[in-house]
């Protein structure tokens, strides 16, 4: 008995190590890519005559150093989580949708536009869910259209979603500077406020609004949908090979449109929380670039919904420290954009390392 | 709208077609060359913005706008070369790299361009081709930038070269079938690398036009998706440089619609007219692409149409 048990245990151990080797590849390579982009960015800072040590310590202080900076980070992370889902869900079907910013803008606008006529007579218990739904539906419609155009008209989703972003911005500007402009606000063209009673408060004990919780719940739900349901399985088959999926009789068109609509609903909700928790009205402040940073978040997380949360917090922290870096080091606010762009490029280059490094290869037992 | 108003709008649109079209023309010719070799570069938006910034900065620092154009071209070439080099690596997605370089290029342009938002740099001169007319409107329309003429000549030259030269054949073969090109002894990666770098050069020059001629100053909102619309424009023109020229004129006219209407006092719906180029791009793509058949003239190796 003892003779056979020992090799069996050894076999199980080897198998565990092998499984660990394979899965660690998806963590180690992105982390190495992040470190490499940090080093490259340090060289960039040295070239423009700034201290990388000072930069990264300011990022730490501004993003993660104190309870206050953590809350600032989390406030910025919550729209990033939702817009990253807007990239991650279509990515499972092999699509690269980059117009999440458009769905965010339109979702925020729809929420404000539907709330304003209701504020005078409806109770917040009616207004708040209506706003929530309006934002989700507007976003779902916007990105759902991208999916529809992709499947039924053969139009590249990357280009169409970006064009729709510019169109969404025009729609926002058209109403905010025209029919829905609040004449009592002299500073910035905005809609009328949605009213303090219709705003979402912070999570008790913090200054972080409920959008963060909603984002985390959405990530878990999307993970379950994609990994534990037949819908998710069909979606992944479609992403692997469209022809094979069609051959199996999967409703590819419906899968594409529904996934894109879900993705758009997430980004639309990001817009809802920006309006209902932060701005209190719709204006050009909605166009803050969360949709574009969300693309980077999703790629860094390898389109895994559960990995999106920590990555969004990391990038939210970098964004949150932007103001401090700007003031202390006299660097332009675009510094964060340069770092993000560099991270994105290095990360994509690191894709070429998958399957090449011997340390991640199963040794076999 | 009376006759005078109508003719004002018409003139403004023709003038706009000539003025606004130049960046579209350069970016789409660059993209056309890159795509003909079988690769897509979505990062030209970032290249365009960086080109605009560097041209403005150089023109301001040296006083020579033409040096600015040249530097913008070389900066664009660097971005193109970077894109070309990265895409050569196995398992790298050229569409994703394009998005990343778009964000990186815009970020770098904003970073270095912060100092140049206020000062006024010397701008490119224009050639008054309207000397034969007494009508001031026609004279204004015919005040053409030399870059527009260069672009027009380049479009014809590229169209001719694709058809009639050995180089054109090499690029087309690489784009249509990498194995066939390989069998001919062509270094596929090298051709694509050079085509992407050259495409980046043209996009950089297109960017310099934005900051040095029209609108003629450097701001962070200078390019709003022109680099990406150019990609759609290449598909619409079926990868034909001559058609790119026509399409660029059409896009220029659409882009000039909003300001033209505003100039005669129609400001209602201004933002919708500003959305005209995007709506038109989308409409054109819907009308001209069908999932049922492959596009005529599409390079066979292109990931976006495969």
XYZ file of C-alpha atoms in Angstrom:
671
model
C 0.000 0.000 0.000
C 2.675 2.437 1.054
C 4.541 1.837 -2.200
C 1.660 2.963 -4.381
C 0.548 5.846 -2.186
C 3.828 7.721 -2.400
C 3.924 8.089 -6.226
C 0.218 9.015 -6.239
C 0.902 11.829 -3.833
C 3.898 12.897 -5.850
C 1.741 12.889 -8.948
C -0.916 15.076 -7.295
C 1.773 17.471 -6.129
C 3.295 17.723 -9.599
C -0.134 18.320 -11.056
C -0.812 21.078 -8.538
C 2.517 22.692 -9.339
C 1.771 22.448 -13.041
C -1.623 24.023 -12.631
C -0.015 26.744 -10.555
C 2.655 27.283 -13.229
C 0.042 27.691 -15.937
C -2.254 30.033 -14.027
C 0.542 32.104 -12.522
C 1.591 33.050 -16.039
C -1.510 35.253 -16.309
C -0.542 37.096 -13.147
C 3.233 37.228 -13.383
C 3.472 38.554 -16.945
C 1.087 41.515 -16.453
C 2.811 42.383 -13.161
C 6.202 42.276 -14.890
C 4.744 44.464 -17.643
C 3.567 46.967 -15.031
C 7.019 47.051 -13.442
C 8.658 47.444 -16.851
C 6.374 50.329 -17.754
C 7.158 51.926 -14.389
C 10.869 51.690 -15.195
C 10.368 53.121 -18.695
C 8.298 55.934 -17.231
C 11.093 56.637 -14.729
C 13.507 57.006 -17.635
C 11.015 59.356 -19.285
C 10.823 61.455 -16.099
C 14.628 61.561 -15.828
C 14.796 62.753 -19.438
C 12.461 65.660 -18.707
C 14.454 66.434 -15.560
C 12.081 65.198 -12.848
C 12.648 62.728 -10.061
C 10.940 59.337 -10.511
C 11.294 58.646 -6.780
C 9.377 61.797 -5.987
C 6.746 60.927 -8.601
C 6.041 57.442 -7.337
C 6.065 58.498 -3.696
C 3.556 61.235 -4.553
C 1.397 58.690 -6.380
C 1.532 56.530 -3.277
C 0.601 59.421 -1.007
C -2.038 60.881 -3.309
C -3.627 57.549 -4.166
C -3.110 55.146 -1.292
C -1.263 56.848 1.554
C -4.118 58.053 3.770
C -7.752 57.224 4.402
C -8.695 60.387 2.551
C -6.655 59.490 -0.538
C -8.051 55.936 -0.479
C -11.571 57.337 -0.634
C -10.586 59.623 -3.483
C -9.091 56.593 -5.262
C -12.211 54.483 -4.752
C -14.468 57.274 -6.043
C -12.450 57.251 -9.254
C -12.229 53.470 -9.395
C -15.987 52.945 -9.489
C -16.656 54.390 -12.977
C -13.495 52.621 -14.157
C -14.862 49.258 -13.007
C -18.101 49.790 -14.912
C -16.492 51.131 -18.099
C -13.930 48.310 -18.012
C -16.826 45.843 -18.040
C -17.977 47.597 -21.203
C -14.731 46.390 -22.808
C -14.434 43.047 -21.039
C -17.847 41.587 -21.929
C -17.571 42.098 -25.723
C -13.950 40.954 -25.515
C -15.207 37.496 -24.523
C -16.854 37.373 -27.953
C -13.682 38.529 -29.653
C -14.770 42.136 -30.076
C -12.788 45.269 -29.220
C -15.302 47.927 -28.189
C -13.681 51.243 -27.250
C -16.697 53.548 -27.123
C -17.608 53.066 -23.459
C -17.125 56.788 -22.905
C -20.038 57.446 -25.283
C -22.346 55.111 -23.358
C -21.241 56.753 -20.092
C -21.973 60.246 -21.427
C -25.325 59.247 -22.852
C -26.297 57.239 -19.760
C -25.526 60.164 -17.489
C -27.407 62.526 -19.759
C -30.462 60.228 -19.994
C -30.584 59.876 -16.215
C -30.532 63.646 -15.710
C -32.941 64.345 -18.566
C -35.567 61.944 -17.242
C -35.203 63.069 -13.626
C -35.602 66.815 -14.149
C -39.308 66.861 -15.172
C -40.054 64.344 -12.392
C -38.402 66.195 -9.516
C -41.392 68.450 -8.872
C -43.937 65.709 -8.259
C -42.360 62.282 -7.832
C -40.793 60.918 -4.688
C -37.116 59.908 -4.746
C -38.218 56.258 -4.445
C -39.651 56.600 -7.947
C -37.094 58.974 -9.448
C -33.998 57.037 -8.419
C -34.907 53.682 -10.010
C -36.231 55.459 -13.110
C -32.908 57.292 -13.497
C -30.997 54.060 -12.938
C -33.011 52.274 -15.623
C -32.864 55.190 -18.059
C -29.058 55.265 -17.856
C -28.748 51.498 -18.264
C -31.151 51.447 -21.205
C -29.474 54.383 -22.957
C -26.067 52.733 -22.615
C -27.412 49.335 -23.635
C -29.015 50.811 -26.715
C -25.828 52.681 -27.670
C -23.379 49.770 -27.448
C -26.052 47.254 -28.448
C -26.223 49.158 -31.734
C -22.482 48.622 -32.111
C -23.012 44.875 -31.731
C -25.916 44.892 -34.148
C -23.909 46.806 -36.764
C -21.039 44.394 -36.268
C -23.033 41.226 -36.717
C -25.690 42.208 -39.212
C -23.857 44.835 -41.247
C -20.245 43.695 -40.893
C -19.057 47.048 -39.545
C -15.925 47.041 -37.429
C -16.991 47.568 -33.818
C -13.856 49.493 -32.839
C -14.467 52.232 -35.388
C -18.251 52.400 -35.016
C -18.099 52.604 -31.217
C -15.631 55.483 -31.356
C -17.757 57.337 -33.928
C -20.748 56.849 -31.638
C -18.736 58.401 -28.804
C -18.369 61.627 -30.779
C -22.055 61.518 -31.677
C -22.981 61.029 -27.998
C -20.909 64.082 -27.076
C -22.740 66.099 -29.732
C -26.099 64.974 -28.363
C -25.086 65.985 -24.843
C -23.833 69.398 -25.998
C -26.903 69.967 -28.152
C -29.315 69.582 -25.244
C -27.131 71.010 -22.510
C -26.447 74.193 -24.469
C -29.944 74.305 -25.905
C -33.316 73.013 -24.812
C -32.296 71.661 -21.409
C -29.868 74.370 -20.375
C -30.430 75.706 -16.895
C -30.488 79.519 -17.342
C -29.771 80.070 -13.631
C -26.312 78.504 -13.961
C -23.998 81.167 -15.385
C -20.757 79.188 -15.242
C -20.952 76.093 -17.333
C -23.752 74.984 -19.637
C -25.538 72.330 -17.587
C -28.959 70.815 -17.137
C -30.992 71.819 -14.119
C -29.951 69.991 -10.936
C -31.706 66.694 -10.253
C -32.341 67.769 -6.667
C -30.480 66.793 -3.506
C -33.185 64.301 -2.483
C -32.611 62.297 -5.681
C -28.862 62.058 -5.186
C -27.224 58.897 -3.936
C -25.487 59.236 -0.617
C -22.134 57.775 0.319
C -21.613 54.283 1.686
C -22.024 54.803 5.468
C -18.817 55.740 7.238
C -17.044 56.816 4.025
C -17.228 59.473 1.349
C -17.318 56.797 -1.364
C -20.622 56.559 -3.213
C -22.600 53.377 -3.888
C -21.296 53.143 -7.442
C -18.294 51.240 -6.115
C -20.522 48.579 -4.562
C -22.600 48.439 -7.739
C -19.435 47.993 -9.805
C -18.157 45.149 -7.641
C -21.537 43.415 -7.727
C -21.651 43.865 -11.520
C -18.195 42.295 -11.845
C -19.243 39.264 -9.786
C -22.480 38.890 -11.763
C -20.641 39.141 -15.082
C -18.093 36.588 -13.883
C -20.894 34.180 -12.962
C -22.656 34.860 -16.262
C -19.534 34.264 -18.309
C -18.096 31.284 -16.427
C -21.021 29.449 -14.887
C -23.936 29.708 -17.349
C -24.722 28.341 -20.788
C -24.960 31.914 -22.067
C -21.384 32.565 -21.017
C -20.221 29.284 -22.495
C -21.911 30.091 -25.802
C -20.359 33.559 -25.708
C -16.889 32.126 -25.176
C -17.364 29.601 -27.983
C -18.370 32.493 -30.249
C -15.283 34.400 -29.195
C -13.104 31.384 -29.908
C -14.442 30.702 -33.374
C -17.522 32.289 -34.906
C -17.854 29.679 -37.657
C -17.709 26.828 -35.153
C -20.328 28.558 -33.006
C -22.613 28.985 -36.002
C -21.984 25.379 -36.978
C -23.147 24.336 -33.513
C -26.356 26.294 -34.068
C -25.586 28.938 -31.484
C -27.560 32.170 -31.961
C -24.408 34.200 -32.620
C -26.225 37.390 -33.605
C -28.330 37.404 -30.464
C -25.279 36.636 -28.299
C -23.347 39.512 -29.842
C -26.152 42.054 -29.463
C -27.093 40.995 -25.905
C -23.465 41.016 -24.743
C -22.875 44.437 -26.236
C -26.096 45.733 -24.692
C -25.031 44.405 -21.270
C -21.657 46.057 -21.732
C -23.299 49.339 -22.685
C -25.648 49.129 -19.702
C -22.612 48.900 -17.393
C -21.026 51.999 -18.945
C -24.390 53.786 -18.874
C -24.614 53.068 -15.151
C -21.169 54.585 -14.700
C -22.711 57.748 -16.159
C -25.696 57.422 -13.816
C -23.449 57.316 -10.745
C -21.403 60.261 -11.996
C -24.600 62.306 -12.259
C -26.498 60.991 -9.244
C -23.589 60.757 -6.816
C -21.132 63.448 -7.871
C -22.255 66.185 -10.264
C -25.983 66.333 -9.508
C -26.620 67.440 -13.101
C -25.467 66.551 -16.595
C -22.790 68.669 -18.251
C -19.478 68.325 -20.082
C -17.807 67.154 -16.849
C -19.145 63.716 -17.767
C -16.509 63.554 -20.504
C -13.666 62.874 -18.098
C -11.939 60.046 -19.935
C -13.170 57.214 -17.662
C -14.332 55.298 -20.716
C -10.870 55.398 -22.264
C -9.035 54.494 -19.059
C -11.545 51.661 -18.717
C -10.130 50.132 -21.910
C -6.717 49.951 -20.270
C -8.224 48.519 -17.067
C -9.937 45.740 -18.986
C -6.828 44.842 -20.982
C -4.653 44.861 -17.839
C -7.185 42.559 -16.189
C -7.061 40.338 -19.277
C -10.826 40.915 -19.580
C -11.407 38.929 -16.384
C -14.293 40.603 -14.474
C -12.872 39.693 -11.049
C -9.424 41.060 -11.883
C -10.999 44.328 -13.043
C -11.679 45.484 -9.452
C -8.058 45.586 -8.189
C -6.767 46.958 -11.514
C -9.406 49.714 -11.487
C -8.360 50.625 -7.935
C -4.721 50.803 -9.029
C -5.490 53.080 -11.982
C -8.011 55.063 -9.954
C -5.225 55.723 -7.462
C -2.869 56.916 -10.171
C -5.601 59.240 -11.461
C -6.423 60.450 -7.955
C -2.804 61.433 -7.337
C -2.708 63.445 -10.576
C -3.575 66.724 -8.868
C -0.913 66.308 -6.184
C 1.744 65.406 -8.765
C 0.729 68.423 -10.828
C 1.053 70.813 -7.904
C 4.178 69.457 -6.251
C 6.276 68.579 -9.289
C 5.033 71.190 -11.739
C 4.153 68.498 -14.259
C 1.226 68.855 -16.703
C -1.958 66.927 -15.937
C -1.310 64.795 -19.020
C 1.502 63.045 -17.109
C -1.003 60.446 -15.996
C -2.040 59.932 -19.623
C 1.570 59.316 -20.624
C 1.981 56.744 -17.861
C -1.292 55.055 -18.827
C -0.360 54.975 -22.506
C 3.035 53.528 -21.694
C 1.476 50.860 -19.460
C -0.922 49.940 -22.242
C 1.785 49.618 -24.897
C 4.142 47.612 -22.658
C 1.294 45.361 -21.555
C 0.353 44.529 -25.148
C 3.981 43.887 -26.025
C 4.141 41.485 -23.077
C 1.428 39.375 -24.750
C 4.151 38.026 -26.960
C 5.777 36.376 -23.905
C 2.885 33.993 -23.251
C 3.858 30.381 -23.808
C 7.474 31.330 -24.429
C 8.905 31.241 -20.926
C 9.936 27.762 -19.842
C 9.164 28.419 -16.184
C 5.415 28.482 -16.882
C 5.407 25.300 -18.975
C 3.942 22.250 -17.305
C 6.752 19.820 -16.563
C 4.498 16.792 -16.842
C 4.441 13.992 -14.316
C -32.736 80.884 -46.569
C -32.283 83.395 -49.393
C -29.961 83.122 -52.364
C -27.132 85.135 -50.820
C -27.228 82.942 -47.733
C -27.242 79.815 -49.831
C -24.266 80.885 -51.909
C -22.386 81.852 -48.732
C -22.983 78.382 -47.341
C -22.005 76.821 -50.648
C -18.772 78.806 -50.875
C -17.986 78.099 -47.261
C -18.479 74.399 -47.885
C -16.254 74.376 -50.957
C -13.629 76.357 -49.076
C -14.124 73.966 -46.178
C -13.782 70.975 -48.459
C -10.382 72.255 -49.538
C -9.247 73.415 -46.115
C -10.660 70.787 -43.784
C -9.920 67.896 -46.129
C -6.125 68.154 -46.047
C -5.550 66.301 -42.741
C -8.090 63.663 -43.813
C -6.245 63.327 -47.091
C -2.821 62.816 -45.545
C -3.978 60.443 -42.834
C -6.067 58.395 -45.244
C -3.219 58.134 -47.762
C -0.930 56.990 -44.953
C -3.508 54.504 -43.713
C -4.138 53.352 -47.279
C -0.449 52.537 -47.723
C -0.295 50.732 -44.371
C -3.451 48.745 -45.030
C -2.360 47.848 -48.551
C 0.586 46.090 -46.956
C -1.836 44.059 -44.846
C -1.750 45.807 -41.506
C -4.079 48.262 -39.830
C -2.897 51.203 -37.749
C -5.651 52.629 -35.552
C -3.057 54.712 -33.729
C -2.944 57.384 -36.430
C -5.250 59.533 -34.297
C -2.476 59.780 -31.714
C 0.102 60.330 -34.463
C -2.008 63.151 -35.873
C -2.275 64.900 -32.495
C 1.412 64.443 -31.751
C 2.294 65.718 -35.244
C 0.140 68.801 -34.686
C 1.832 69.518 -31.352
C 5.394 68.968 -32.554
C 4.871 71.039 -35.715
C 3.497 73.925 -33.667
C 6.278 73.714 -31.095
C 9.031 73.610 -33.736
C 7.448 76.423 -35.714
C 7.285 78.519 -32.545
C 10.831 77.755 -31.434
C 12.551 78.121 -34.809
C 10.199 80.462 -36.655
C 10.037 78.094 -39.611
C 6.662 76.394 -40.140
C 8.060 74.153 -42.873
C 10.647 72.772 -40.482
C 7.674 72.088 -38.204
C 5.961 70.087 -40.943
C 9.112 68.047 -41.471
C 9.600 67.343 -37.773
C 5.923 66.373 -37.455
C 6.451 63.933 -40.308
C 9.482 62.370 -38.639
C 7.720 62.205 -35.270
C 4.843 60.444 -37.022
C 7.325 58.093 -38.648
C 8.663 57.173 -35.190
C 5.164 56.265 -34.023
C 4.565 54.317 -37.228
C 7.862 52.494 -36.833
C 7.031 51.654 -33.218
C 3.657 50.283 -34.317
C 5.279 48.366 -37.150
C 7.931 46.900 -34.880
C 5.514 45.819 -32.134
C 3.062 44.240 -34.573
C 5.859 42.106 -35.951
C 6.056 40.249 -32.628
C 4.013 37.067 -32.480
C 0.607 37.022 -30.700
C 0.288 40.801 -30.703
C -3.061 42.227 -31.781
C -2.571 45.130 -34.209
C -5.948 46.710 -33.391
C -5.220 46.784 -29.643
C -1.723 48.187 -30.252
C -3.324 50.911 -32.346
C -5.647 51.876 -29.478
C -2.730 51.877 -27.027
C -0.573 54.048 -29.272
C -3.514 56.372 -29.841
C -3.747 56.971 -26.068
C 0.041 57.137 -25.695
C 0.475 59.597 -28.596
C -2.280 61.904 -27.336
C -0.880 61.730 -23.810
C 2.628 62.639 -24.972
C 1.270 65.446 -27.156
C -0.680 66.943 -24.233
C 2.334 66.521 -21.949
C 4.760 68.405 -24.155
C 2.124 70.687 -25.670
C 1.042 72.295 -22.409
C 3.603 75.069 -22.839
C 2.472 75.867 -26.397
C -1.230 76.427 -25.862
C -0.825 80.181 -25.345
C 1.950 81.417 -27.683
C 1.323 82.068 -31.386
C 3.592 80.266 -33.812
C 4.261 81.329 -37.416
C 1.750 79.615 -39.669
C 2.066 78.066 -43.099
C 1.598 80.481 -46.013
C -1.151 79.938 -48.572
C -1.047 80.266 -52.337
C -3.634 82.721 -53.723
C -4.977 80.802 -56.721
C -7.995 83.073 -57.021
C -6.178 85.994 -58.717
C -8.260 85.563 -61.863
C -11.507 86.382 -60.113
C -12.893 89.668 -58.768
C -15.269 87.892 -56.430
C -13.791 88.063 -52.919
C -15.596 84.870 -51.970
C -13.951 82.966 -54.800
C -10.595 84.464 -53.889
C -11.061 83.275 -50.343
C -12.003 79.803 -51.505
C -8.989 79.591 -53.781
C -6.496 80.556 -51.069
C -5.020 77.099 -51.089
C -2.419 75.695 -48.762
C 0.571 74.118 -50.520
C 0.102 70.956 -48.457
C -3.287 70.418 -50.093
C -1.616 70.455 -53.507
C 1.138 68.131 -52.279
C -1.521 65.760 -50.987
C -3.395 65.835 -54.282
C -0.228 65.054 -56.252
C 0.664 62.332 -53.753
C -2.757 60.702 -54.175
C -2.295 60.492 -57.932
C 1.295 59.308 -57.549
C 0.323 56.577 -55.110
C -2.528 55.431 -57.319
C -0.153 55.234 -60.275
C 2.600 53.559 -58.265
C 0.337 50.841 -56.884
C -0.640 49.932 -60.429
C 2.540 50.392 -62.388
C 5.634 49.954 -60.292
C 7.453 47.000 -58.848
C 7.322 48.587 -55.398
C 3.546 48.923 -55.692
C 3.266 45.275 -56.663
C 5.404 44.209 -53.698
C 3.217 46.165 -51.268
C 0.006 44.829 -52.804
C 1.221 41.230 -52.791
C 2.291 41.522 -49.158
C -1.157 42.789 -48.286
C -3.054 40.224 -50.281
C -1.185 37.099 -49.354
C 1.813 36.835 -47.096
C 2.660 33.295 -48.322
C 2.648 34.487 -51.954
C 4.911 37.404 -51.058
C 7.204 35.035 -49.209
C 7.359 32.785 -52.270
C 8.405 35.809 -54.333
C 11.283 36.336 -51.948
C 9.747 39.405 -50.318
C 10.508 40.112 -46.678
C 6.905 40.512 -45.480
C 7.746 41.970 -42.069
C 10.137 44.500 -43.554
C 7.611 45.691 -46.154
C 4.920 46.088 -43.489
C 7.331 47.841 -41.141
C 8.305 50.346 -43.842
C 4.708 50.846 -44.979
C 3.575 51.523 -41.403
C 6.440 53.953 -40.823
C 5.707 55.789 -44.082
C 2.012 55.891 -43.186
C 2.943 57.419 -39.833
C 5.018 60.063 -41.620
C 2.010 61.120 -43.701
C -0.260 61.210 -40.645
C 2.256 63.413 -38.831
C 2.295 65.826 -41.772
C -1.523 65.830 -41.717
C -1.357 66.796 -38.050
C 0.995 69.690 -38.775
C -1.634 71.126 -41.113
C -4.148 71.213 -38.251
C -1.966 73.309 -35.963
C -0.148 75.393 -38.585
C -2.881 76.239 -41.069
C -6.437 75.364 -40.185
C -7.679 75.807 -37.443
C -4.142 77.122 -37.037
C -3.313 76.893 -33.358
C -2.496 74.170 -30.887
C -5.226 73.159 -28.461
C -5.934 69.848 -26.796
C -9.241 69.503 -28.602
C -7.621 70.091 -31.990
C -8.284 66.714 -33.539
C -11.576 65.124 -32.755
C -11.360 61.702 -34.253
C -10.060 62.763 -37.675
C -7.374 60.101 -37.463
C -9.979 57.429 -36.861
C -12.427 58.735 -39.418
C -9.615 58.433 -41.926
C -9.561 54.685 -41.279
C -13.247 54.482 -42.164
C -12.578 56.702 -45.143
C -10.001 54.252 -46.518
C -12.535 51.432 -46.340
C -15.098 53.644 -48.065
C -12.571 54.435 -50.825
C -11.887 50.740 -51.306
C -8.149 51.197 -50.729
C -7.853 53.392 -53.814
C -5.709 56.533 -53.246
C -7.650 58.525 -55.862
C -10.933 57.694 -54.180
C -9.319 58.700 -50.865
C -8.822 62.153 -52.342
C -12.479 62.426 -53.314
C -13.652 61.049 -49.993
C -11.422 63.494 -48.103
C -13.042 66.389 -49.988
C -16.477 65.026 -49.114
C -15.540 64.746 -45.435
C -14.077 68.222 -45.471
C -17.326 69.611 -46.836
C -19.334 67.764 -44.187
C -17.030 69.097 -41.497
C -17.487 72.641 -42.790
C -21.283 72.417 -42.700
C -21.676 73.428 -39.050
C -19.413 76.525 -39.127
C -20.836 77.538 -42.537
C -24.399 77.534 -41.290
C -23.327 79.382 -38.189
C -21.696 82.093 -40.294
C -25.062 83.023 -41.829
C -26.765 82.980 -38.481
C -28.197 79.483 -38.310
C -26.836 78.379 -34.983
C -29.727 76.158 -33.978
C -28.648 72.562 -34.094
C -25.018 73.609 -34.382
C -23.914 70.573 -32.424
C -25.832 68.253 -34.676
C -24.145 69.715 -37.730
C -20.852 69.235 -35.923
C -21.766 65.581 -35.628
C -22.308 65.443 -39.419
C -18.910 63.937 -40.310
C -19.335 61.151 -37.743
C -22.889 60.414 -38.804
C -21.792 60.461 -42.421
C -18.909 58.076 -41.729
C -21.273 55.704 -39.996
C -23.889 55.986 -42.745
C -21.293 55.413 -45.436
C -19.972 52.350 -43.649
C -23.486 50.961 -43.257
C -24.253 51.532 -46.916
C -20.972 50.367 -48.370
C -20.175 47.299 -46.269
C -22.044 44.051 -46.383
C -21.343 40.996 -44.275
C -22.468 38.795 -47.153
C -19.610 39.544 -49.528
C -16.032 40.616 -49.085
C -15.079 44.109 -50.138
C -13.693 44.682 -53.586
C -10.073 45.750 -53.411
C -9.666 44.782 -49.765
C -6.190 43.502 -48.950
C -6.613 39.824 -48.116
C -4.405 39.917 -45.028
C -6.207 42.772 -43.312
C -7.453 41.797 -39.856
C -10.304 44.300 -39.919
C -12.069 42.804 -42.938
C -11.153 39.167 -42.491
